PDB file of C-alpha atoms in Angstrom:
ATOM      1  CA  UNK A   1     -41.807-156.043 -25.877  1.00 38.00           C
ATOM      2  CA  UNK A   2     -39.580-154.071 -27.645  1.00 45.00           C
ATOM      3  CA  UNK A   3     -39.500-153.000 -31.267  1.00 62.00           C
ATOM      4  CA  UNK A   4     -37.441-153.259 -34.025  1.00 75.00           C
ATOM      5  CA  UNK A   5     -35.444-150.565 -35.445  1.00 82.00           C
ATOM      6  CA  UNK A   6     -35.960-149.521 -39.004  1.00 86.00           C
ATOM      7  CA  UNK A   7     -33.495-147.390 -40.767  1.00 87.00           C
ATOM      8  CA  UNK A   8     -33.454-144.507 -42.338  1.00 92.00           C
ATOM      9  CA  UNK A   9     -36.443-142.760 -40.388  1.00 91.00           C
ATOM     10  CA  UNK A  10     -36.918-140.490 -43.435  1.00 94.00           C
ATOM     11  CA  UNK A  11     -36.295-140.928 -47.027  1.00 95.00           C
ATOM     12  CA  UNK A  12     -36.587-138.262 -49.833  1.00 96.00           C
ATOM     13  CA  UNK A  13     -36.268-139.474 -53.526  1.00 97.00           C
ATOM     14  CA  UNK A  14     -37.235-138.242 -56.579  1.00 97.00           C
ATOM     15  CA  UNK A  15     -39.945-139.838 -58.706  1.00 97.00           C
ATOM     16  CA  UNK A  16     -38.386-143.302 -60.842  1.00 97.00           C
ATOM     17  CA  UNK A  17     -35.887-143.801 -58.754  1.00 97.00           C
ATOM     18  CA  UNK A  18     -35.414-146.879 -56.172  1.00 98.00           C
ATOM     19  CA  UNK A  19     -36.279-146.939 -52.664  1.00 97.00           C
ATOM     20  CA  UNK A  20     -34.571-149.347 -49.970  1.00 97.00           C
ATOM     21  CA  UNK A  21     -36.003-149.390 -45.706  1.00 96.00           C
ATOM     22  CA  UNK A  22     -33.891-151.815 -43.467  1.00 96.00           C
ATOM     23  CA  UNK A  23     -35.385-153.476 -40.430  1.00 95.00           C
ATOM     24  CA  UNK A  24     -33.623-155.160 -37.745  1.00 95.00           C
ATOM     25  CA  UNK A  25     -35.376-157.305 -34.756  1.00 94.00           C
ATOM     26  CA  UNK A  26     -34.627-158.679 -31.508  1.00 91.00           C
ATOM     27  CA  UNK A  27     -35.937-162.231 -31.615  1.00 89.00           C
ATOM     28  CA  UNK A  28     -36.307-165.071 -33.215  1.00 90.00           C
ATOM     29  CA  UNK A  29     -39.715-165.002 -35.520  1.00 91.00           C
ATOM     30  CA  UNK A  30     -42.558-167.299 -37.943  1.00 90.00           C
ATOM     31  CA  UNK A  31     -42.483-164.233 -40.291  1.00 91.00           C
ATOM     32  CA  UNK A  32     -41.803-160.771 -41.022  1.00 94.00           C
ATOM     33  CA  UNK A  33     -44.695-158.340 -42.769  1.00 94.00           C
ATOM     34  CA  UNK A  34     -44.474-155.088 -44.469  1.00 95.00           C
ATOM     35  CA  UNK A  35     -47.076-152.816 -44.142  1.00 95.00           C
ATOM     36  CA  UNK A  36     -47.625-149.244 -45.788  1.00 96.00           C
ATOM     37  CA  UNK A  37     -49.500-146.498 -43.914  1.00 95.00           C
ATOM     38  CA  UNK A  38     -50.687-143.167 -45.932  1.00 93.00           C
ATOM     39  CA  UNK A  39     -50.731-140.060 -43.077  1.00 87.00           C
ATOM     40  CA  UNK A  40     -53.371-140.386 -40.484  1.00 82.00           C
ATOM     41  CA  UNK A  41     -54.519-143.709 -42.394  1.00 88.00           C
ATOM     42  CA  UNK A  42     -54.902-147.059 -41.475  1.00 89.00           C
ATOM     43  CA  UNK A  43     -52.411-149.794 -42.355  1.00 92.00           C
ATOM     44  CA  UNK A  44     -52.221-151.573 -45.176  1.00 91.00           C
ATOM     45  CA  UNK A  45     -50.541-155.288 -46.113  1.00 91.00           C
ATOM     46  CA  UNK A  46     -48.245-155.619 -48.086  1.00 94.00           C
ATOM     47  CA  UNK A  47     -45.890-158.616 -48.124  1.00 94.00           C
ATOM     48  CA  UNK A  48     -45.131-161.441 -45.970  1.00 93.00           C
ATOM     49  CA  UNK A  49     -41.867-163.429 -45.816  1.00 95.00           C
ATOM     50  CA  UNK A  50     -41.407-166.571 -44.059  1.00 93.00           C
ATOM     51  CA  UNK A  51     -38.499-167.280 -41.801  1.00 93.00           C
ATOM     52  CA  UNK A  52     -37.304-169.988 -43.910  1.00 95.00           C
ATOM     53  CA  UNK A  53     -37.706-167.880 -47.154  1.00 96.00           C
ATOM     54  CA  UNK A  54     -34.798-165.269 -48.073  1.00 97.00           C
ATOM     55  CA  UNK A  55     -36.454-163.406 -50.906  1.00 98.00           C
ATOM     56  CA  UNK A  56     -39.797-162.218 -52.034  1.00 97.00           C
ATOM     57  CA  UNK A  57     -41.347-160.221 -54.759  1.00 96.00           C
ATOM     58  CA  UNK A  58     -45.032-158.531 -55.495  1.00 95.00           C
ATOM     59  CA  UNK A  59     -44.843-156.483 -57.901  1.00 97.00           C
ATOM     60  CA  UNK A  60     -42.776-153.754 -57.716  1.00 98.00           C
ATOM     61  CA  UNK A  61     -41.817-154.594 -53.963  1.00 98.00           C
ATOM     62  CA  UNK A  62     -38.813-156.764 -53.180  1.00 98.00           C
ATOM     63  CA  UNK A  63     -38.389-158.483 -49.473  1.00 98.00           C
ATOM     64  CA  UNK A  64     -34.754-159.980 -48.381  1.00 98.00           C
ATOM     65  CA  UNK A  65     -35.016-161.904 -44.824  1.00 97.00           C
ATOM     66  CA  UNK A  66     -31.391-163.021 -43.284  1.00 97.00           C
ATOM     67  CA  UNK A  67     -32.461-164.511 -40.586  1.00 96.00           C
ATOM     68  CA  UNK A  68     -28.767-164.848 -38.938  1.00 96.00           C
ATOM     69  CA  UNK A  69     -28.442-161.093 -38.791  1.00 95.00           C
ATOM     70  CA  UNK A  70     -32.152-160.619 -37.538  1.00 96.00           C
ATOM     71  CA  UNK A  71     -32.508-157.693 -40.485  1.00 96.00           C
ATOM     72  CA  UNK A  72     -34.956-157.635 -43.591  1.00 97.00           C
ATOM     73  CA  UNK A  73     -34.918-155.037 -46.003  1.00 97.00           C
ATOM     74  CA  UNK A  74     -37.592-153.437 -48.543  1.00 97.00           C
ATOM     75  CA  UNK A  75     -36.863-152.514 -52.440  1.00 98.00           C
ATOM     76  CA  UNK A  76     -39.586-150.600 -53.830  1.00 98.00           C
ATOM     77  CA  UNK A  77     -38.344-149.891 -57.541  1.00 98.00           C
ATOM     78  CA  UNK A  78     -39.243-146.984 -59.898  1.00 98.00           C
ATOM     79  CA  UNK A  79     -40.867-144.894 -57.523  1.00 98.00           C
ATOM     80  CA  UNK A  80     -43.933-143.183 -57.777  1.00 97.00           C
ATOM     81  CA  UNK A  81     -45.339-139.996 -56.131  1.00 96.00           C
ATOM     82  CA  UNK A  82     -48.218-142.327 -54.580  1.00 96.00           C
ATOM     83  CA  UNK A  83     -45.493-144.307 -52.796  1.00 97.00           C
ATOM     84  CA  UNK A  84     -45.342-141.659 -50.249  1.00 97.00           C
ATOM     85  CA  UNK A  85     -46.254-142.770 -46.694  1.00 97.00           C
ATOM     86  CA  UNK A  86     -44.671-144.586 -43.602  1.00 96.00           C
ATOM     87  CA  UNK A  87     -43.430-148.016 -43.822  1.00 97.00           C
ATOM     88  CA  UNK A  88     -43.418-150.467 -41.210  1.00 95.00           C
ATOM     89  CA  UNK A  89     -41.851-153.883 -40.412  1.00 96.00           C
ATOM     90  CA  UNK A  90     -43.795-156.143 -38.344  1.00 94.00           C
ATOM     91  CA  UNK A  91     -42.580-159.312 -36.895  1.00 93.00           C
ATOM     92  CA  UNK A  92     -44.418-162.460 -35.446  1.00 88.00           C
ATOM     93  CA  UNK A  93     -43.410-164.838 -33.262  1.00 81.00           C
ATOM     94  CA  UNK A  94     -44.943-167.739 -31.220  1.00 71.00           C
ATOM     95  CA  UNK A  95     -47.859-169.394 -32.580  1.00 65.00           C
ATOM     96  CA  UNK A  96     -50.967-169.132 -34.279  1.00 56.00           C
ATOM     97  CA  UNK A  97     -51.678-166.281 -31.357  1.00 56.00           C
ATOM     98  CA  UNK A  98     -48.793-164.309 -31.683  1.00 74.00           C
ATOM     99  CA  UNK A  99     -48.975-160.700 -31.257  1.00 84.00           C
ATOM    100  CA  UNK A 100     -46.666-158.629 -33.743  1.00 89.00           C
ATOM    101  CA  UNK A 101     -43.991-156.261 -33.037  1.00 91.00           C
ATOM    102  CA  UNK A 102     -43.906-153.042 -34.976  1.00 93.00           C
ATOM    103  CA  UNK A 103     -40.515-151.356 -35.949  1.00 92.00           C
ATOM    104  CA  UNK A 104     -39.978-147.793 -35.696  1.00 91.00           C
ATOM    105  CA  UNK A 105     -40.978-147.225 -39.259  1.00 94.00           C
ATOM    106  CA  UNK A 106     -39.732-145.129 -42.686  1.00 95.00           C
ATOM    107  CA  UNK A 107     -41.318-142.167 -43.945  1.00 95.00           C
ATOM    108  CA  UNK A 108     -40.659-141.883 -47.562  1.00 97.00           C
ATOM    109  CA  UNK A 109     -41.714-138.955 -49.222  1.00 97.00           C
ATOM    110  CA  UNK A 110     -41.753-139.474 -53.235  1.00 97.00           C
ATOM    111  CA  UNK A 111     -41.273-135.998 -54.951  1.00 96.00           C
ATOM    112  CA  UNK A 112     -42.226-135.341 -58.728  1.00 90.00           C
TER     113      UNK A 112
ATOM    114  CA  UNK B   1     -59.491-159.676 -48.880  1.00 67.00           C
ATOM    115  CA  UNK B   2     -60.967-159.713 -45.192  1.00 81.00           C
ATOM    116  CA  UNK B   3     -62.344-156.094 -44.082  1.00 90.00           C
ATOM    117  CA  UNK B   4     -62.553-154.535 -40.465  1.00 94.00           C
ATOM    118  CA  UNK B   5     -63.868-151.191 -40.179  1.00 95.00           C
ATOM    119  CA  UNK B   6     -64.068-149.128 -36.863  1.00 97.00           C
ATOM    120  CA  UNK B   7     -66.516-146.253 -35.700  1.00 97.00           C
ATOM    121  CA  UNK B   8     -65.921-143.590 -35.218  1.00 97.00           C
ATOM    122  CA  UNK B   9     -63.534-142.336 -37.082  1.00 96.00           C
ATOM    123  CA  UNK B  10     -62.499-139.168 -34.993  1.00 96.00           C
ATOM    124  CA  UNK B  11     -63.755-138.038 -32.087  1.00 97.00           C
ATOM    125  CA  UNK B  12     -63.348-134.737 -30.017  1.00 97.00           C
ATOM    126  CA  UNK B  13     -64.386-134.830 -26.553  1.00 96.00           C
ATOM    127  CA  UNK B  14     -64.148-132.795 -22.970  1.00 97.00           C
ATOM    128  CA  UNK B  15     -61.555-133.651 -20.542  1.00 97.00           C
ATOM    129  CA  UNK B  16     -62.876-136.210 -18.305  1.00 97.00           C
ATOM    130  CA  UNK B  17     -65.975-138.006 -20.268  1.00 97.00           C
ATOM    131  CA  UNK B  18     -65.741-141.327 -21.706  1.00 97.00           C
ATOM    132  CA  UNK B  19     -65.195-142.377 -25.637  1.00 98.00           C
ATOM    133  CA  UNK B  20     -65.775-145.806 -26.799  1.00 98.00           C
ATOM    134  CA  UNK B  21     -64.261-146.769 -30.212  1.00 98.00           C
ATOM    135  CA  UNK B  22     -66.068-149.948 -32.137  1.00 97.00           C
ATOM    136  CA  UNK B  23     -64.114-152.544 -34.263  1.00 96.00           C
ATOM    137  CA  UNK B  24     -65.844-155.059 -36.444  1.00 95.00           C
ATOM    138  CA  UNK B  25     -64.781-157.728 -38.794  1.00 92.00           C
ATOM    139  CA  UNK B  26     -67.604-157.477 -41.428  1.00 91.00           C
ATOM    140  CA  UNK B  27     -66.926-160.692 -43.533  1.00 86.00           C
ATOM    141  CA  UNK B  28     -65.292-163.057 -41.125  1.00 85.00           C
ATOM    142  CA  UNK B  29     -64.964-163.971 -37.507  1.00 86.00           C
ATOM    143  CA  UNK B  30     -62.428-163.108 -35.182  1.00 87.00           C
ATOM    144  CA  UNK B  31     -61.633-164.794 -31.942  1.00 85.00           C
ATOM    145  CA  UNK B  32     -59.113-162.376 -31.439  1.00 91.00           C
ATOM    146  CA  UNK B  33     -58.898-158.785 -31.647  1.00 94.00           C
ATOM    147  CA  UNK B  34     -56.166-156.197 -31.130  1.00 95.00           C
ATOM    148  CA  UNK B  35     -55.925-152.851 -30.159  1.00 96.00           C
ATOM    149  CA  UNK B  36     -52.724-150.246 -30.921  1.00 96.00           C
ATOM    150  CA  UNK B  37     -51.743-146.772 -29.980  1.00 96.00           C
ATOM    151  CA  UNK B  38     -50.283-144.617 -32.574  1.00 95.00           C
ATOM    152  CA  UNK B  39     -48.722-140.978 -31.373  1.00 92.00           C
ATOM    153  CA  UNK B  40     -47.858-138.804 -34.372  1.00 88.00           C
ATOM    154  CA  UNK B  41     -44.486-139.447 -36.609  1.00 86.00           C
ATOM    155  CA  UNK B  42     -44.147-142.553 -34.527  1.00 90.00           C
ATOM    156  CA  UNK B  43     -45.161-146.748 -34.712  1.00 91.00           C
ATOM    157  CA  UNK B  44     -47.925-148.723 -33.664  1.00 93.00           C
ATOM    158  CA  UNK B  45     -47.630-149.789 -30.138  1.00 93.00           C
ATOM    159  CA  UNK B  46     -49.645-152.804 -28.789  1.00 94.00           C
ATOM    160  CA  UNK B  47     -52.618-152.246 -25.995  1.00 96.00           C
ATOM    161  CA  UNK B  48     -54.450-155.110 -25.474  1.00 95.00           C
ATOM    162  CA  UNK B  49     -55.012-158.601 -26.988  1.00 93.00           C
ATOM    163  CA  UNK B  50     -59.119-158.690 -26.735  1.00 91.00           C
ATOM    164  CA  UNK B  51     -60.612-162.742 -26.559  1.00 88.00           C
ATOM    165  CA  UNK B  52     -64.450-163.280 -27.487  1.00 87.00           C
ATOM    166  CA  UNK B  53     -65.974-164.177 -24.555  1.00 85.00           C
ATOM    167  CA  UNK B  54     -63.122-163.897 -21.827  1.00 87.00           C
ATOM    168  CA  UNK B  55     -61.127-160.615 -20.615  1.00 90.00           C
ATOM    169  CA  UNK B  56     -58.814-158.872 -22.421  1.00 93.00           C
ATOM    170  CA  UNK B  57     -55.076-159.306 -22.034  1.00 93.00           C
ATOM    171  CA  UNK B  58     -53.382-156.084 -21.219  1.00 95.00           C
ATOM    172  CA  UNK B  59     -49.813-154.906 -21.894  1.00 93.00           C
ATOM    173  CA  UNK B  60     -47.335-154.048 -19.674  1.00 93.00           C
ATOM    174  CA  UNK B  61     -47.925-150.374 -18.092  1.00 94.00           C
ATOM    175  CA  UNK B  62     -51.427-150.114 -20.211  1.00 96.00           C
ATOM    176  CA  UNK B  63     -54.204-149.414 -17.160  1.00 94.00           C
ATOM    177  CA  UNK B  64     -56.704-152.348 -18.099  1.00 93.00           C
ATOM    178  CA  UNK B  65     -59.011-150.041 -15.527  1.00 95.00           C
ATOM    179  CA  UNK B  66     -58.513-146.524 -17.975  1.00 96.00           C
ATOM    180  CA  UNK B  67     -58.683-148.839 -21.235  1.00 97.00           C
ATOM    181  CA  UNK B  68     -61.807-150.831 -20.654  1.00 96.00           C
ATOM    182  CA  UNK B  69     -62.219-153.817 -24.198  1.00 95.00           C
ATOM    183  CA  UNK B  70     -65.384-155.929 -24.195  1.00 92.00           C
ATOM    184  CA  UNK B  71     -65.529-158.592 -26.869  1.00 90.00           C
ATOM    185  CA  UNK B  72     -69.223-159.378 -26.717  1.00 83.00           C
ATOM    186  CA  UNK B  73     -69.188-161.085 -29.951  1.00 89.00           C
ATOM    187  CA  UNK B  74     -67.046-162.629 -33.348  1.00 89.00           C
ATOM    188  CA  UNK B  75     -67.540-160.027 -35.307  1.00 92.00           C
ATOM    189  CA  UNK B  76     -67.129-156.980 -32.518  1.00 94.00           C
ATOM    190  CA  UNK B  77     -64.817-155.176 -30.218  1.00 95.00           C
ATOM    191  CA  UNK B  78     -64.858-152.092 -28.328  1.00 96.00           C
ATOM    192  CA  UNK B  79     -62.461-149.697 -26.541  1.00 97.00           C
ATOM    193  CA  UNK B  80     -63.711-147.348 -23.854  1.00 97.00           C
ATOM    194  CA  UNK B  81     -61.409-144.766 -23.304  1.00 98.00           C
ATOM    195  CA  UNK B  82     -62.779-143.667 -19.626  1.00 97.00           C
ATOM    196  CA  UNK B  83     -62.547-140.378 -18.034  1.00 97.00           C
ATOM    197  CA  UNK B  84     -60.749-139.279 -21.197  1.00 97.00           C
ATOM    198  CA  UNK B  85     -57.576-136.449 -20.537  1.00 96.00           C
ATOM    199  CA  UNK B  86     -55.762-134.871 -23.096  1.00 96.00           C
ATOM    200  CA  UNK B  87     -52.618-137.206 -22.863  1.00 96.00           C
ATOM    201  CA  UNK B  88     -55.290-140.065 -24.091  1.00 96.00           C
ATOM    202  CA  UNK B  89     -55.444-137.972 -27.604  1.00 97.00           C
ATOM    203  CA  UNK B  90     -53.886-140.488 -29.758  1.00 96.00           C
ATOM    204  CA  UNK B  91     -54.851-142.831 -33.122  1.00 96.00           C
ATOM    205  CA  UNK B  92     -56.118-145.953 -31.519  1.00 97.00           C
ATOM    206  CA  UNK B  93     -56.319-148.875 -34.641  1.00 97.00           C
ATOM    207  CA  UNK B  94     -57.973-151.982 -33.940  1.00 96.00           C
ATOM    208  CA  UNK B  95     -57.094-155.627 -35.732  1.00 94.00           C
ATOM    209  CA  UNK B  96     -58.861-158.670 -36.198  1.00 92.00           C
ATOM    210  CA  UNK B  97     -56.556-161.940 -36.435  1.00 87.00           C
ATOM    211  CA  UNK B  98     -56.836-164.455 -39.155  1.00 77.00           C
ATOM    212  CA  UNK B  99     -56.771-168.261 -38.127  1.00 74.00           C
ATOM    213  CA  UNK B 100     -56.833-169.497 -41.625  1.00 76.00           C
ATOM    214  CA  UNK B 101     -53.628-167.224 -42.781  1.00 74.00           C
ATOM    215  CA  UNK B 102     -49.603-167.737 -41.363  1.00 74.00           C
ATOM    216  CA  UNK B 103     -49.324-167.034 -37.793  1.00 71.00           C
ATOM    217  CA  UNK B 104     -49.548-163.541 -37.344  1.00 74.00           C
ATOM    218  CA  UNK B 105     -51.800-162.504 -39.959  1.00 81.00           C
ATOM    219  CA  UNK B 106     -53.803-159.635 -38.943  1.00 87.00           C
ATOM    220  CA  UNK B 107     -56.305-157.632 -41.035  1.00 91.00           C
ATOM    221  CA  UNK B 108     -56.322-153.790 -39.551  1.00 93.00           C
ATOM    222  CA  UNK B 109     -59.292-151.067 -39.408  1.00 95.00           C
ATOM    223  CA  UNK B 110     -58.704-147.203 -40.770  1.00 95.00           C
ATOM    224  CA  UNK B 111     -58.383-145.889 -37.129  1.00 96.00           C
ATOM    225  CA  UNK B 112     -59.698-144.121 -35.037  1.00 97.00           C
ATOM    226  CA  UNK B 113     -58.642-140.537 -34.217  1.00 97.00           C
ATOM    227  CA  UNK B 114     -59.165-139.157 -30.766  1.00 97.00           C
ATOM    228  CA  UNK B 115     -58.542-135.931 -29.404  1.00 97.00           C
ATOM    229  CA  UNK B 116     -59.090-134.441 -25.853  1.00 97.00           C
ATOM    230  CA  UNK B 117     -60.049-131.225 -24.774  1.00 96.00           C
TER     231      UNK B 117
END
């Protein structure tokens, strides 16, 4: 299967400021997941957004879908040095079974 | 929430021997199972879907032979990485799925490093 893109690869911002990851797929999907992964760590959850949802917050994380371009994006607001890791989009498809498709991912690095 | 842990955590091992990872879902069941592939500075790609109690469902161009998953249980799935080579030295991360969450939901172990000598 193939992945979805994610854009940029790598992201450097300072500490406060606001950070933004796109993510583009192929196909059409039940829902789209974030996930966060800290180097050489596993994944972890961080917000789902339903096809037939557009936005979605948790906390300092904000999730847009547009299902008609196939893209989502990912706010994170008021950065913080612990924000730094790789972010990745995941997308499912199908049914209850469905596998997910990883994107390419963003590594943000957070600098004081 | 729901936790899956795997074992080992890293593992070094000669050229040629065989490695078997362990994933377990500690606090629920899981039917299904799923096993990634991580190479460094790059994304999770999918191995094998792993069914208790029937054979695993391989990926295109993954060798189900080289890659052998037994799902023996609910609560357990292994990898065995046979006659490891040094190309096999990757970060293999297991998932459990979750039937009572929106399709797709997946709770994911810490990974497993492996690295071949």
């Amino acid at each position: 299967s193939q992945q979805g893109e994610e854009d940029p690869q790598a992201l450097s911002i300072q500490e406060g400021e606001n950070a933004t990851m796109n993510c583009s797929y192929k196909t059409s999907i039940n829902n789209l997941q974030w996930y966060r992964q800290n180097s050489g760590r596993g994944l972890v959850h961080l917000i789902l957004i339903r096809s037939n949802e557009r936005e979605k917050h948790s906390g300092r994380l904000r999730v847009t879908l547009d299902t008609s371009k196939k893209s989502s994006s990912l706010l994170i607001t008021a950065s913080r040095a612990a924000d730094t890791a790789s972010y990745f989009c995941a997308t499912s498809s199908g049914g209850t079974a469905s596998k997910l498709t990883f994107g390419t991912g963003t590594r943000l690095q957070v600098t004081l | 929430g729901a936790v899956v842990s795997q074992h080992p955590s890293w593992v070094i091992c000669k050229s040629g021997t065989s490695v078997k990872i362990e994933c377990r879902s500690l606090d629920f069941q899981a039917t299904t199972m799923f096993w990634y592939r991580q190479f460094p500075k790059q994304s999770l790609m999918l191995m094998a879907t792993s069914n208790e109690g029937s054979k695993a469902t391989y990926e295109q161009g993954v060798e189900k032979d080289k890659f052998l998953i037994n799902h023996a249980s609910l609560t357990l799935s292994t990898l065995t990485v046979t006659s490891a080579h040094p190309e096999d030295s990757s970060f293999y991360i297991c998932s459990a799925r979750d039937l009572t969450g929106p399709p797709g939901t997946q709770y994911f172990g810490p990974g497993t490093r492996l690295l071949v000598l």
